[in-house]
Amino acid sequence: MKVLLLGVTGNVGSRLLPALLAHNHQVIAYVRSPTKISPEAKSKITSVVVGSASDSEAIKAAILSNNCDAVVNAAGLPATTSFSSQGEFPAIFTAVVKAIVDAGRERGTGPIRCWLMSGFGILDSPKKPHILLDYMPLFPAHRGNYQLIKSYAADDLAWSLFAASQMNPKYDTAQFPPAADTSADNLVARANAPPAWTQKFRWVPLIGNYLNVMVQGQSYFAVLENCVDFIAADLEKGHKSEWIGKRVGVKEKSAIK
Ligand SMILES: NC(=O)c1ccc[n+]([C@@H]2O[C@H](COP(=O)([O-])OP(=O)(O)OC[C@H]3O[C@@H](n4cnc5c(N)ncnc54)[C@H](OP(=O)(O)O)[C@@H]3O)[C@@H](O)[C@H]2O)c1
């Protein structure tokens, strides 16, 4: 696939690049700071488009002029709590989604496939109708982003939200090709809820559901290179992916007891 990648100069985006290449995708990088791209990464990118991730028209133009089949957004960073300014992240998410929808409509060949980085908190909690964010109020902007994406019809957007907890890189820098000891095979994944969730502490009166979420949260830390391999491998399935229209939770197989 021809993939427009936003955020290639960041922690997640820089590792997404080698993963996408390893799965035979061509990468068009959309960046605001092209000088931050390493020479090695630059040599492997099909083309670089310079612009802001909150400029919807420019992103749409990048998708259409490069004839991209898919978009992966790793641009922007949410504020940790609702007590601080939410910064540009909600505007970036909105602009990227609008660009993808508008580009798809303009091209008229169906919805564009996209993976959008989100957070663990948007997954369903075991106590319906709550999501994990209701118990663990970190990175609150993901809630609004999830509501936005749900408001679009399936024929406008073939979305998946990657709802990982903290992702820790195994290697300090992006590896070309990705290291053999990192792979999506090291993960289990589940649609809309965290995989391998247990009922721990839910019996505790009043605070049981909070304890249940807080105590298990850390066991969902994942290896970043495994996560990006998951996304890149899934994009090979195109519109046949089982993750379209889903929030996707992952867990390291080694963390399952
Ligand atoms: N890291 C994790 O453990 C983790 C876990 C769960 C979810 N996520 C999600 O993954 C996403 C990326 O996280 P990260 O850790 O990779 O963040 P990061 O290292 O801070 O990277 C953010 C990227 O966004 C780019 N960016 C920011 N504002 C932009 C703008 N206006 N126009 C163009 N590019 C812009 C930055 O470009 P510059 O280099 O130019 O600043 C950088 O490439 C976030 O949405 C986060 O919520 C991350």
PDB file of C-alpha atoms and ligand atoms in Angstrom, residues 7-13 32-33 36 51-54 74-78 88-89 92 117-118 142 164-167, ligand 1:
ATOM      1  CA  GLY A   7       4.624  11.881  12.936  1.00  0.00           C
ATOM      2  CA  VAL A   8       7.691  10.154  11.450  1.00  0.00           C
ATOM      3  CA  THR A   9      10.015  12.326  13.591  1.00  0.00           C
ATOM      4  CA  GLY A  10       8.394  11.061  16.821  1.00  0.00           C
ATOM      5  CA  ASN A  11       8.844   8.095  19.082  1.00  0.00           C
ATOM      6  CA  VAL A  12       6.092   5.997  17.493  1.00  0.00           C
ATOM      7  CA  GLY A  13       6.263   7.330  13.920  1.00  0.00           C
ATOM      8  CA  ARG A  32       6.489  19.833   9.927  1.00  0.00           C
ATOM      9  CA  SER A  33      10.223  19.490  10.710  1.00  0.00           C
ATOM     10  CA  LYS A  36      14.639  16.088  11.991  1.00  0.00           C
ATOM     11  CA  GLY A  51       3.074  20.850   6.531  1.00  0.00           C
ATOM     12  CA  SER A  52       1.241  21.082   9.811  1.00  0.00           C
ATOM     13  CA  ALA A  53      -0.781  18.110  11.024  1.00  0.00           C
ATOM     14  CA  SER A  54      -3.578  20.515  11.969  1.00  0.00           C
ATOM     15  CA  ALA A  74       1.235   9.258  14.921  1.00  0.00           C
ATOM     16  CA  ALA A  75       1.382  13.069  15.021  1.00  0.00           C
ATOM     17  CA  GLY A  76       0.620  15.046  18.149  1.00  0.00           C
ATOM     18  CA  LEU A  77       0.804  14.208  21.815  1.00  0.00           C
ATOM     19  CA  PRO A  78      -2.173  14.396  24.204  1.00  0.00           C
ATOM     20  CA  GLU A  88      -2.920  21.048  19.631  1.00  0.00           C
ATOM     21  CA  PHE A  89      -3.626  17.321  19.808  1.00  0.00           C
ATOM     22  CA  ILE A  92      -4.583  17.528  14.891  1.00  0.00           C
ATOM     23  CA  MET A 117      -2.950   6.373  17.443  1.00  0.00           C
ATOM     24  CA  SER A 118      -5.211   6.580  20.461  1.00  0.00           C
ATOM     25  CA  HIS A 142      -8.643  10.362  23.507  1.00  0.00           C
ATOM     26  CA  ALA A 164      -2.194   0.734  23.540  1.00  0.00           C
ATOM     27  CA  SER A 165      -1.071   1.509  27.038  1.00  0.00           C
ATOM     28  CA  GLN A 166       2.506   2.789  27.388  1.00  0.00           C
ATOM     29  CA  MET A 167       4.706   1.553  24.524  1.00  0.00           C
TER      30      MET A 167
HETATM   31  N1  LIG B   1       4.479   6.583  23.268  1.00  0.00           N
HETATM   32  C1  LIG B   1       3.570   5.844  23.892  1.00  0.00           C
HETATM   33  O1  LIG B   1       3.846   5.059  24.820  1.00  0.00           O
HETATM   34  C2  LIG B   1       2.134   5.919  23.448  1.00  0.00           C
HETATM   35  C3  LIG B   1       1.190   5.080  24.035  1.00  0.00           C
HETATM   36  C4  LIG B   1      -0.122   5.142  23.601  1.00  0.00           C
HETATM   37  C5  LIG B   1      -0.457   6.025  22.619  1.00  0.00           C
HETATM   38  N2  LIG B   1       0.483   6.840  22.047  1.00  0.00           N
HETATM   39  C6  LIG B   1       0.073   7.795  21.038  1.00  0.00           C
HETATM   40  O2  LIG B   1       0.970   7.825  19.948  1.00  0.00           O
HETATM   41  C7  LIG B   1       1.041   9.139  19.408  1.00  0.00           C
HETATM   42  C8  LIG B   1       2.483   9.525  19.178  1.00  0.00           C
HETATM   43  O3  LIG B   1       3.187   9.446  20.400  1.00  0.00           O
HETATM   44  P1  LIG B   1       4.760   9.650  20.458  1.00  0.00           P
HETATM   45  O4  LIG B   1       5.200   9.084  21.746  1.00  0.00           O
HETATM   46  O5  LIG B   1       5.391   9.158  19.187  1.00  0.00           O
HETATM   47  O6  LIG B   1       4.872  11.242  20.497  1.00  0.00           O
HETATM   48  P2  LIG B   1       6.135  12.158  20.070  1.00  0.00           P
HETATM   49  O7  LIG B   1       7.405  11.396  20.179  1.00  0.00           O
HETATM   50  O8  LIG B   1       6.000  13.417  20.849  1.00  0.00           O
HETATM   51  O9  LIG B   1       5.884  12.454  18.532  1.00  0.00           O
HETATM   52  C9  LIG B   1       4.890  13.328  18.129  1.00  0.00           C
HETATM   53  C10 LIG B   1       5.029  13.555  16.647  1.00  0.00           C
HETATM   54  O10 LIG B   1       3.989  14.444  16.252  1.00  0.00           O
HETATM   55  C11 LIG B   1       4.561  15.452  15.440  1.00  0.00           C
HETATM   56  N3  LIG B   1       3.763  16.670  15.498  1.00  0.00           N
HETATM   57  C12 LIG B   1       3.301  17.302  16.612  1.00  0.00           C
HETATM   58  N4  LIG B   1       2.591  18.385  16.260  1.00  0.00           N
HETATM   59  C13 LIG B   1       2.625  18.445  14.902  1.00  0.00           C
HETATM   60  C14 LIG B   1       2.096  19.331  13.941  1.00  0.00           C
HETATM   61  N5  LIG B   1       1.366  20.387  14.284  1.00  0.00           N
HETATM   62  N6  LIG B   1       2.334  19.082  12.635  1.00  0.00           N
HETATM   63  C15 LIG B   1       3.073  18.011  12.244  1.00  0.00           C
HETATM   64  N7  LIG B   1       3.591  17.125  13.107  1.00  0.00           N
HETATM   65  C16 LIG B   1       3.372  17.348  14.423  1.00  0.00           C
HETATM   66  C17 LIG B   1       5.955  15.666  16.007  1.00  0.00           C
HETATM   67  O11 LIG B   1       6.724  16.362  15.060  1.00  0.00           O
HETATM   68  P3  LIG B   1       8.014  17.262  15.482  1.00  0.00           P
HETATM   69  O12 LIG B   1       9.157  16.299  15.543  1.00  0.00           O
HETATM   70  O13 LIG B   1       8.094  18.244  14.404  1.00  0.00           O
HETATM   71  O14 LIG B   1       7.703  17.853  16.840  1.00  0.00           O
HETATM   72  C18 LIG B   1       6.352  14.205  16.216  1.00  0.00           C
HETATM   73  O15 LIG B   1       6.755  13.632  14.997  1.00  0.00           O
HETATM   74  C19 LIG B   1       0.295  10.051  20.399  1.00  0.00           C
HETATM   75  O16 LIG B   1      -0.955  10.361  19.863  1.00  0.00           O
HETATM   76  C20 LIG B   1       0.127   9.202  21.623  1.00  0.00           C
HETATM   77  O17 LIG B   1      -1.072   9.470  22.296  1.00  0.00           O
HETATM   78  C21 LIG B   1       1.760   6.804  22.441  1.00  0.00           C
END
